Structure formats: C-alpha cells, structure tokens
PDB file of C-alpha atoms in Angstrom:
ATOM      1  CA  MET A 676     -16.900  -4.242 -17.753  1.00  0.00           C
ATOM      2  CA  LYS A 677     -14.556  -2.692 -15.009  1.00  0.00           C
ATOM      3  CA  ASP A 678     -17.395  -0.362 -13.887  1.00  0.00           C
ATOM      4  CA  GLU A 679     -19.747  -3.157 -13.566  1.00  0.00           C
ATOM      5  CA  GLN A 680     -17.097  -4.959 -11.337  1.00  0.00           C
ATOM      6  CA  LEU A 681     -16.323  -1.777  -9.242  1.00  0.00           C
ATOM      7  CA  SER A 682     -20.196  -1.357  -8.783  1.00  0.00           C
ATOM      8  CA  LEU A 683     -20.755  -4.969  -7.657  1.00  0.00           C
ATOM      9  CA  PHE A 684     -17.549  -4.762  -5.286  1.00  0.00           C
ATOM     10  CA  LEU A 685     -18.558  -1.549  -3.806  1.00  0.00           C
ATOM     11  CA  ASP A 686     -22.043  -2.608  -3.126  1.00  0.00           C
ATOM     12  CA  CYS A 687     -20.797  -5.588  -1.244  1.00  0.00           C
ATOM     13  CA  LEU A 688     -18.430  -3.443   0.653  1.00  0.00           C
ATOM     14  CA  LEU A 689     -20.995  -1.169   1.694  1.00  0.00           C
ATOM     15  CA  ALA A 690     -22.966  -4.142   2.921  1.00  0.00           C
ATOM     16  CA  GLY A 691     -20.173  -5.536   4.932  1.00  0.00           C
ATOM     17  CA  ASP A 692     -20.710  -8.619   2.925  1.00  0.00           C
ATOM     18  CA  ARG A 693     -17.371 -10.301   3.436  1.00  0.00           C
ATOM     19  CA  ARG A 694     -18.177 -13.517   1.866  1.00  0.00           C
ATOM     20  CA  ARG A 695     -19.660 -12.031  -1.310  1.00  0.00           C
ATOM     21  CA  CYS A 696     -16.570  -9.751  -1.720  1.00  0.00           C
ATOM     22  CA  PHE A 697     -14.271 -12.941  -1.474  1.00  0.00           C
ATOM     23  CA  ALA A 698     -16.505 -14.698  -3.995  1.00  0.00           C
ATOM     24  CA  LEU A 699     -16.150 -11.791  -6.450  1.00  0.00           C
ATOM     25  CA  VAL A 700     -12.497 -11.698  -6.284  1.00  0.00           C
ATOM     26  CA  GLN A 701     -12.283 -15.570  -6.665  1.00  0.00           C
ATOM     27  CA  GLU A 702     -14.566 -15.320  -9.566  1.00  0.00           C
ATOM     28  CA  TRP A 703     -12.468 -12.658 -11.120  1.00  0.00           C
ATOM     29  CA  GLU A 704      -9.545 -15.039 -10.464  1.00  0.00           C
ATOM     30  CA  GLN A 705     -11.029 -17.448 -12.437  1.00  0.00           C
ATOM     31  CA  GLN A 706     -11.451 -15.176 -15.224  1.00  0.00           C
ATOM     32  CA  HIS A 707      -7.515 -14.231 -14.930  1.00  0.00           C
ATOM     33  CA  LEU A 708      -8.233 -10.401 -13.920  1.00  0.00           C
ATOM     34  CA  PRO A 709      -4.622  -9.305 -13.039  1.00  0.00           C
ATOM     35  CA  ASP A 710      -4.039  -8.314  -9.429  1.00  0.00           C
ATOM     36  CA  THR A 711      -2.883  -4.848 -10.652  1.00  0.00           C
ATOM     37  CA  GLN A 712      -6.343  -4.231 -12.215  1.00  0.00           C
ATOM     38  CA  LEU A 713      -8.203  -5.590  -9.107  1.00  0.00           C
ATOM     39  CA  TYR A 714      -6.381  -3.255  -6.962  1.00  0.00           C
ATOM     40  CA  ASN A 715      -6.136  -0.159  -9.421  1.00  0.00           C
ATOM     41  CA  ASP A 716      -9.664  -0.375 -10.895  1.00  0.00           C
ATOM     42  CA  ILE A 717     -11.802  -1.903  -8.326  1.00  0.00           C
ATOM     43  CA  ILE A 718     -10.498  -2.030  -4.615  1.00  0.00           C
ATOM     44  CA  ILE A 719      -8.778   1.448  -4.633  1.00  0.00           C
ATOM     45  CA  PRO A 720     -11.890   3.325  -6.354  1.00  0.00           C
ATOM     46  CA  ALA A 721     -14.326   1.503  -4.038  1.00  0.00           C
ATOM     47  CA  LEU A 722     -12.602   2.484  -0.906  1.00  0.00           C
ATOM     48  CA  ASN A 723     -12.083   6.151  -2.100  1.00  0.00           C
ATOM     49  CA  SER A 724     -15.696   6.283  -2.550  1.00  0.00           C
ATOM     50  CA  ILE A 725     -16.601   4.963   0.621  1.00  0.00           C
ATOM     51  CA  GLY A 726     -14.123   7.265   2.303  1.00  0.00           C
ATOM     52  CA  SER A 727     -15.610  10.293   0.167  1.00  0.00           C
ATOM     53  CA  ASN A 728     -19.108   9.234   1.680  1.00  0.00           C
ATOM     54  CA  TRP A 729     -17.780   9.157   5.196  1.00  0.00           C
ATOM     55  CA  GLU A 730     -16.279  12.859   4.779  1.00  0.00           C
ATOM     56  CA  ASN A 731     -19.591  13.879   3.247  1.00  0.00           C
ATOM     57  CA  ASN A 732     -21.647  12.160   6.210  1.00  0.00           C
ATOM     58  CA  THR A 733     -23.227   9.917   3.908  1.00  0.00           C
ATOM     59  CA  ASP A 734     -21.701   6.649   5.412  1.00  0.00           C
ATOM     60  CA  THR A 735     -20.590   5.894   8.864  1.00  0.00           C
ATOM     61  CA  ILE A 736     -17.193   5.393  10.110  1.00  0.00           C
ATOM     62  CA  VAL A 737     -18.102   2.014  11.058  1.00  0.00           C
ATOM     63  CA  THR A 738     -18.904   1.528   7.469  1.00  0.00           C
ATOM     64  CA  GLU A 739     -15.490   2.567   6.324  1.00  0.00           C
ATOM     65  CA  HIS A 740     -13.893   0.515   8.799  1.00  0.00           C
ATOM     66  CA  VAL A 741     -15.767  -2.626   7.936  1.00  0.00           C
ATOM     67  CA  ALA A 742     -14.962  -2.220   4.434  1.00  0.00           C
ATOM     68  CA  THR A 743     -11.370  -1.620   5.180  1.00  0.00           C
ATOM     69  CA  GLN A 744     -11.139  -4.552   7.125  1.00  0.00           C
ATOM     70  CA  ILE A 745     -12.543  -6.784   4.345  1.00  0.00           C
ATOM     71  CA  VAL A 746     -10.013  -5.298   2.017  1.00  0.00           C
ATOM     72  CA  LYS A 747      -7.130  -6.271   4.120  1.00  0.00           C
ATOM     73  CA  GLN A 748      -8.420  -9.986   4.454  1.00  0.00           C
ATOM     74  CA  ILE A 749      -8.677  -9.960   0.675  1.00  0.00           C
ATOM     75  CA  LEU A 750      -5.084  -8.653   0.475  1.00  0.00           C
ATOM     76  CA  ALA A 751      -3.954 -11.330   2.880  1.00  0.00           C
ATOM     77  CA  TYR A 752      -5.764 -13.934   0.946  1.00  0.00           C
ATOM     78  CA  LYS A 753      -4.090 -12.690  -2.356  1.00  0.00           C
ATOM     79  CA  ALA A 754      -0.657 -12.655  -0.648  1.00  0.00           C
ATOM     80  CA  PHE A 755      -0.823 -16.356   0.405  1.00  0.00           C
ATOM     81  CA  ALA A 756      -2.306 -17.365  -2.948  1.00  0.00           C
ATOM     82  CA  THR A 757       0.601 -15.891  -4.938  1.00  0.00           C
ATOM     83  CA  THR A 758       2.282 -18.694  -6.773  1.00  0.00           C
ATOM     84  CA  ASN A 759       6.047 -19.158  -6.171  1.00  0.00           C
ATOM     85  CA  THR A 760       8.070 -17.026  -8.410  1.00  0.00           C
ATOM     86  CA  LYS A 761      11.949 -16.781  -8.906  1.00  0.00           C
ATOM     87  CA  LYS A 762      13.556 -14.795  -6.260  1.00  0.00           C
ATOM     88  CA  ASN A 763      15.440 -11.536  -7.391  1.00  0.00           C
ATOM     89  CA  GLY A 764      17.709 -11.677  -4.134  1.00  0.00           C
ATOM     90  CA  LYS A 765      16.215  -8.198  -3.093  1.00  0.00           C
ATOM     91  CA  THR A 766      14.476  -7.219   0.132  1.00  0.00           C
ATOM     92  CA  ALA A 767      11.993  -4.339   0.298  1.00  0.00           C
ATOM     93  CA  MET A 768      10.781  -2.850   3.619  1.00  0.00           C
ATOM     94  CA  ILE A 769       7.250  -1.262   3.228  1.00  0.00           C
ATOM     95  CA  GLY A 770       4.913   0.535   5.528  1.00  0.00           C
ATOM     96  CA  CYS A 771       3.739   3.999   6.694  1.00  0.00           C
ATOM     97  CA  VAL A 772       5.427   7.013   7.819  1.00  0.00           C
ATOM     98  CA  PRO A 773       4.735   8.310  11.389  1.00  0.00           C
ATOM     99  CA  ASN A 774       0.997   9.247  12.298  1.00  0.00           C
ATOM    100  CA  GLU A 775      -0.121   7.596   8.848  1.00  0.00           C
ATOM    101  CA  HIS A 776      -2.601   4.683   9.444  1.00  0.00           C
ATOM    102  CA  HIS A 777      -3.731   4.006   5.930  1.00  0.00           C
ATOM    103  CA  ASP A 778      -1.644   0.968   4.826  1.00  0.00           C
ATOM    104  CA  VAL A 779      -3.859  -0.795   2.466  1.00  0.00           C
ATOM    105  CA  ALA A 780      -1.802   0.904  -0.569  1.00  0.00           C
ATOM    106  CA  SER A 781       1.372  -0.513   1.270  1.00  0.00           C
ATOM    107  CA  THR A 782       0.112  -3.958   1.463  1.00  0.00           C
ATOM    108  CA  MET A 783      -0.972  -3.867  -2.033  1.00  0.00           C
ATOM    109  CA  LEU A 784       2.424  -2.908  -3.301  1.00  0.00           C
ATOM    110  CA  ALA A 785       3.920  -5.410  -0.918  1.00  0.00           C
ATOM    111  CA  ASN A 786       1.779  -8.037  -2.604  1.00  0.00           C
ATOM    112  CA  MET A 787       2.839  -6.979  -6.057  1.00  0.00           C
ATOM    113  CA  LEU A 788       6.453  -6.854  -5.003  1.00  0.00           C
ATOM    114  CA  GLU A 789       6.503 -10.275  -3.825  1.00  0.00           C
ATOM    115  CA  ARG A 790       5.010 -11.463  -7.241  1.00  0.00           C
ATOM    116  CA  GLU A 791       7.928  -9.956  -8.848  1.00  0.00           C
ATOM    117  CA  GLY A 792      10.330 -11.982  -6.718  1.00  0.00           C
ATOM    118  CA  TRP A 793      11.055  -9.631  -3.742  1.00  0.00           C
ATOM    119  CA  ARG A 794      11.454 -10.565  -0.125  1.00  0.00           C
ATOM    120  CA  VAL A 795       9.092  -8.125   1.623  1.00  0.00           C
ATOM    121  CA  LEU A 796       9.183  -6.899   5.101  1.00  0.00           C
ATOM    122  CA  ASN A 797       5.765  -5.313   5.306  1.00  0.00           C
ATOM    123  CA  TYR A 798       5.319  -3.668   8.793  1.00  0.00           C
ATOM    124  CA  GLY A 799       2.183  -1.693   8.417  1.00  0.00           C
ATOM    125  CA  ALA A 800       1.805   1.443  10.439  1.00  0.00           C
ATOM    126  CA  SER A 801       2.205   2.957  13.846  1.00  0.00           C
ATOM    127  CA  ILE A 802       5.735   2.055  14.696  1.00  0.00           C
ATOM    128  CA  PRO A 803       7.463   4.826  16.717  1.00  0.00           C
ATOM    129  CA  ARG A 804      10.311   6.548  14.734  1.00  0.00           C
ATOM    130  CA  TYR A 805      13.180   5.339  16.968  1.00  0.00           C
ATOM    131  CA  ASP A 806      12.086   1.805  16.639  1.00  0.00           C
ATOM    132  CA  LEU A 807      11.350   2.051  13.290  1.00  0.00           C
ATOM    133  CA  ILE A 808      14.876   3.413  12.492  1.00  0.00           C
ATOM    134  CA  GLN A 809      16.334   0.687  14.605  1.00  0.00           C
ATOM    135  CA  GLY A 810      14.275  -1.929  12.319  1.00  0.00           C
ATOM    136  CA  ILE A 811      15.499  -0.523   9.128  1.00  0.00           C
ATOM    137  CA  ASN A 812      19.128  -0.357  10.005  1.00  0.00           C
ATOM    138  CA  ALA A 813      18.995  -4.112  11.245  1.00  0.00           C
ATOM    139  CA  ALA A 814      17.282  -5.202   8.228  1.00  0.00           C
ATOM    140  CA  LYS A 815      19.295  -3.120   5.535  1.00  0.00           C
ATOM    141  CA  PRO A 816      16.723  -3.571   2.889  1.00  0.00           C
ATOM    142  CA  ASP A 817      17.326  -2.949  -0.866  1.00  0.00           C
ATOM    143  CA  LEU A 818      14.569  -0.585  -1.076  1.00  0.00           C
ATOM    144  CA  LEU A 819      12.384   1.307   1.426  1.00  0.00           C
ATOM    145  CA  CYS A 820       8.835   2.205   0.375  1.00  0.00           C
ATOM    146  CA  LEU A 821       6.985   4.657   2.662  1.00  0.00           C
ATOM    147  CA  THR A 822       3.291   5.650   2.349  1.00  0.00           C
ATOM    148  CA  MET A 823       2.098   9.223   3.186  1.00  0.00           C
ATOM    149  CA  LYS A 824      -1.290  10.510   2.429  1.00  0.00           C
ATOM    150  CA  SER A 825      -1.698  13.448   4.812  1.00  0.00           C
ATOM    151  CA  ILE A 826       0.391  16.603   4.852  1.00  0.00           C
ATOM    152  CA  THR A 827      -0.130  16.565   8.693  1.00  0.00           C
ATOM    153  CA  SER A 828       2.441  14.029   8.776  1.00  0.00           C
ATOM    154  CA  LEU A 829       5.177  16.157   7.068  1.00  0.00           C
ATOM    155  CA  PRO A 830       7.276  17.284  10.126  1.00  0.00           C
ATOM    156  CA  GLU A 831       7.408  13.873  11.417  1.00  0.00           C
ATOM    157  CA  THR A 832       8.354  12.260   7.803  1.00  0.00           C
ATOM    158  CA  GLU A 833      11.019  14.676   7.368  1.00  0.00           C
ATOM    159  CA  GLU A 834      12.449  13.940  10.839  1.00  0.00           C
ATOM    160  CA  LEU A 835      12.200  10.196  10.112  1.00  0.00           C
ATOM    161  CA  LEU A 836      13.891  10.505   6.671  1.00  0.00           C
ATOM    162  CA  ARG A 837      16.649  12.718   8.065  1.00  0.00           C
ATOM    163  CA  ASP A 838      17.346  10.349  10.841  1.00  0.00           C
ATOM    164  CA  ILE A 839      17.326   7.354   8.216  1.00  0.00           C
ATOM    165  CA  ARG A 840      19.814   9.269   5.958  1.00  0.00           C
ATOM    166  CA  LYS A 841      22.334   9.658   8.989  1.00  0.00           C
ATOM    167  CA  VAL A 842      22.551   5.748   9.344  1.00  0.00           C
ATOM    168  CA  LEU A 843      21.770   4.549   5.725  1.00  0.00           C
ATOM    169  CA  PRO A 844      22.840   7.460   3.596  1.00  0.00           C
ATOM    170  CA  SER A 845      22.744   5.232   0.237  1.00  0.00           C
ATOM    171  CA  LEU A 846      19.399   3.470   0.991  1.00  0.00           C
ATOM    172  CA  PRO A 847      17.064   3.564  -1.918  1.00  0.00           C
ATOM    173  CA  ILE A 848      13.755   5.334  -0.561  1.00  0.00           C
ATOM    174  CA  MET A 849      10.445   5.620  -2.231  1.00  0.00           C
ATOM    175  CA  LEU A 850       7.638   7.497  -1.177  1.00  0.00           C
ATOM    176  CA  GLY A 851       4.061   7.109  -2.227  1.00  0.00           C
ATOM    177  CA  GLY A 852       0.545   8.604  -1.489  1.00  0.00           C
ATOM    178  CA  ILE A 853       1.699  12.203  -1.703  1.00  0.00           C
ATOM    179  CA  ALA A 854       1.354  14.188  -4.804  1.00  0.00           C
ATOM    180  CA  MET A 855       1.459  17.840  -3.648  1.00  0.00           C
ATOM    181  CA  PRO A 856       4.562  19.428  -5.167  1.00  0.00           C
ATOM    182  CA  GLY A 857       5.249  21.540  -2.262  1.00  0.00           C
ATOM    183  CA  VAL A 858       5.482  18.621   0.106  1.00  0.00           C
ATOM    184  CA  ARG A 859       7.654  16.683  -2.359  1.00  0.00           C
ATOM    185  CA  ALA A 860      10.038  19.572  -2.588  1.00  0.00           C
ATOM    186  CA  VAL A 861      10.473  19.379   1.069  1.00  0.00           C
ATOM    187  CA  LEU A 862      11.180  15.736   1.188  1.00  0.00           C
ATOM    188  CA  ALA A 863      13.031  15.471  -1.933  1.00  0.00           C
ATOM    189  CA  PRO A 864      16.581  15.860  -0.423  1.00  0.00           C
ATOM    190  CA  TYR A 865      15.930  12.533   1.346  1.00  0.00           C
ATOM    191  CA  VAL A 866      13.878  10.513  -1.154  1.00  0.00           C
ATOM    192  CA  THR A 867      15.142   8.582  -4.045  1.00  0.00           C
ATOM    193  CA  MET A 868      12.105   8.355  -6.082  1.00  0.00           C
ATOM    194  CA  PHE A 869       8.291   9.313  -5.628  1.00  0.00           C
ATOM    195  CA  ALA A 870       5.453   7.053  -6.956  1.00  0.00           C
ATOM    196  CA  GLY A 871       1.964   8.612  -7.835  1.00  0.00           C
ATOM    197  CA  SER A 872       0.440   5.237  -8.305  1.00  0.00           C
ATOM    198  CA  LEU A 873       0.684   1.498  -7.492  1.00  0.00           C
ATOM    199  CA  THR A 874       1.798   0.809 -11.086  1.00  0.00           C
ATOM    200  CA  GLU A 875       4.414   3.597 -10.923  1.00  0.00           C
ATOM    201  CA  GLY A 876       5.755   2.337  -7.725  1.00  0.00           C
ATOM    202  CA  LEU A 877       6.191  -0.932  -9.059  1.00  0.00           C
ATOM    203  CA  GLU A 878       7.954   0.149 -12.144  1.00  0.00           C
ATOM    204  CA  GLN A 879      10.219   2.084 -10.058  1.00  0.00           C
ATOM    205  CA  ALA A 880      11.080  -0.792  -7.917  1.00  0.00           C
ATOM    206  CA  LYS A 881      11.822  -2.939 -10.995  1.00  0.00           C
ATOM    207  CA  THR A 882      14.687  -0.611 -11.809  1.00  0.00           C
ATOM    208  CA  LEU A 883      16.342  -1.876  -8.771  1.00  0.00           C
ATOM    209  CA  GLY A 884      15.155  -5.561  -8.715  1.00  0.00           C
ATOM    210  CA  ASN A 885      16.507  -6.456 -11.984  1.00  0.00           C
TER     211      ASN A 885
END
C-alpha cells in the first residue's frame, strides 16, 4: 500500500500538481495515516527520488524546486491542522546549520514536536552565525535541533557549535541529517545527541520532554 501511495504522490510532485498533492494528503488523513508515516514513507522518499533524478540530469532543477515548494506548503497545512495537545512546558528551537538550505526535514520535526506538546521556534535556514547565536541565547530553548546534510558545512557548523557552547554550555543540542562517522566524531564534543532519522529525532526529544 505504501508503495502505491508513494508512486501516486511522486507522480503528482513531478507534474507540479499542487492541488492533487493536497487532495492525496487529505484523503490519507481521512484514512488515519499517521503523519510520521506520511513523512517517512511518502514525502521524504519522493523528494529523495526527485533529487536523485536532478543529480542524474533526468529532471530539471525547476522540477526539484517546485516539488519542494509543494511539500513545504503541505507541511504548513499539517502544522496548522494539528489539534491542540497538552503542552509539556518545553521549547525547541529548530533549523539548519550555516550554508545548509534543506529545511524540509527540520520543518517535519517541528510539526512532530508540536504534536507532542512542545513550543517550537522553527527558524528555517540562511541565518548568519552571529545573529543565530544571539537568537539562541535570547530564546534559551530546552532543546536545539540542527540539520546538516552536506559535509561542506562542517567548518561553519563546528564554529557555530563551539560558539554556542561558550554562551550556553549545558544546552541540549541534537544534530540530524549527517551520518558520516568522521563528521560526527568532529562534532561530538559539542553535540548532545545525533539523530539518523525523524523517528529517532522524535524519540531523542521525548527523553527531554517528559
């Protein structure tokens, strides 16, 4: 069933058919498809497939950007469609490391944490390091979740984390999106926990939210 759902959604994304994508999501809502399954089994694989096609020159960058915009609009819809849940009194700040512009996974995690009762500050991407540190220090969240997909962001990410630790040495920091052992080893002195998937990230956060 999930393969059929993925195929349908992928075809609509490739066609840039926003309305049909939304209709599918609403149809699956009526069938009580969990958001975690929508994200992990349908949206993420669909975007990964389109990204691979672009890298192999079988799809254009325009196709990839259109698909990403549709997904971001769906995630915004899912965020505002979330029913009120009991608040846990915790705040999570979520976004990308410097020079990382892929904030779809961050937004998915933001949605999932809000459903679990967190107050979420989702800043997205492209905030200069100095301003980001100021914002984190002002908000003093209970958890900082950062997304890093590219190894090219390593120097800036290490510098950011080092500076955060100077002002907030005990702040729990979760880093997701990068699985390379060598990169994780470099960043481990500054990071509280690593998340290899959305589900793992949610479970890690739950240990702080309870």
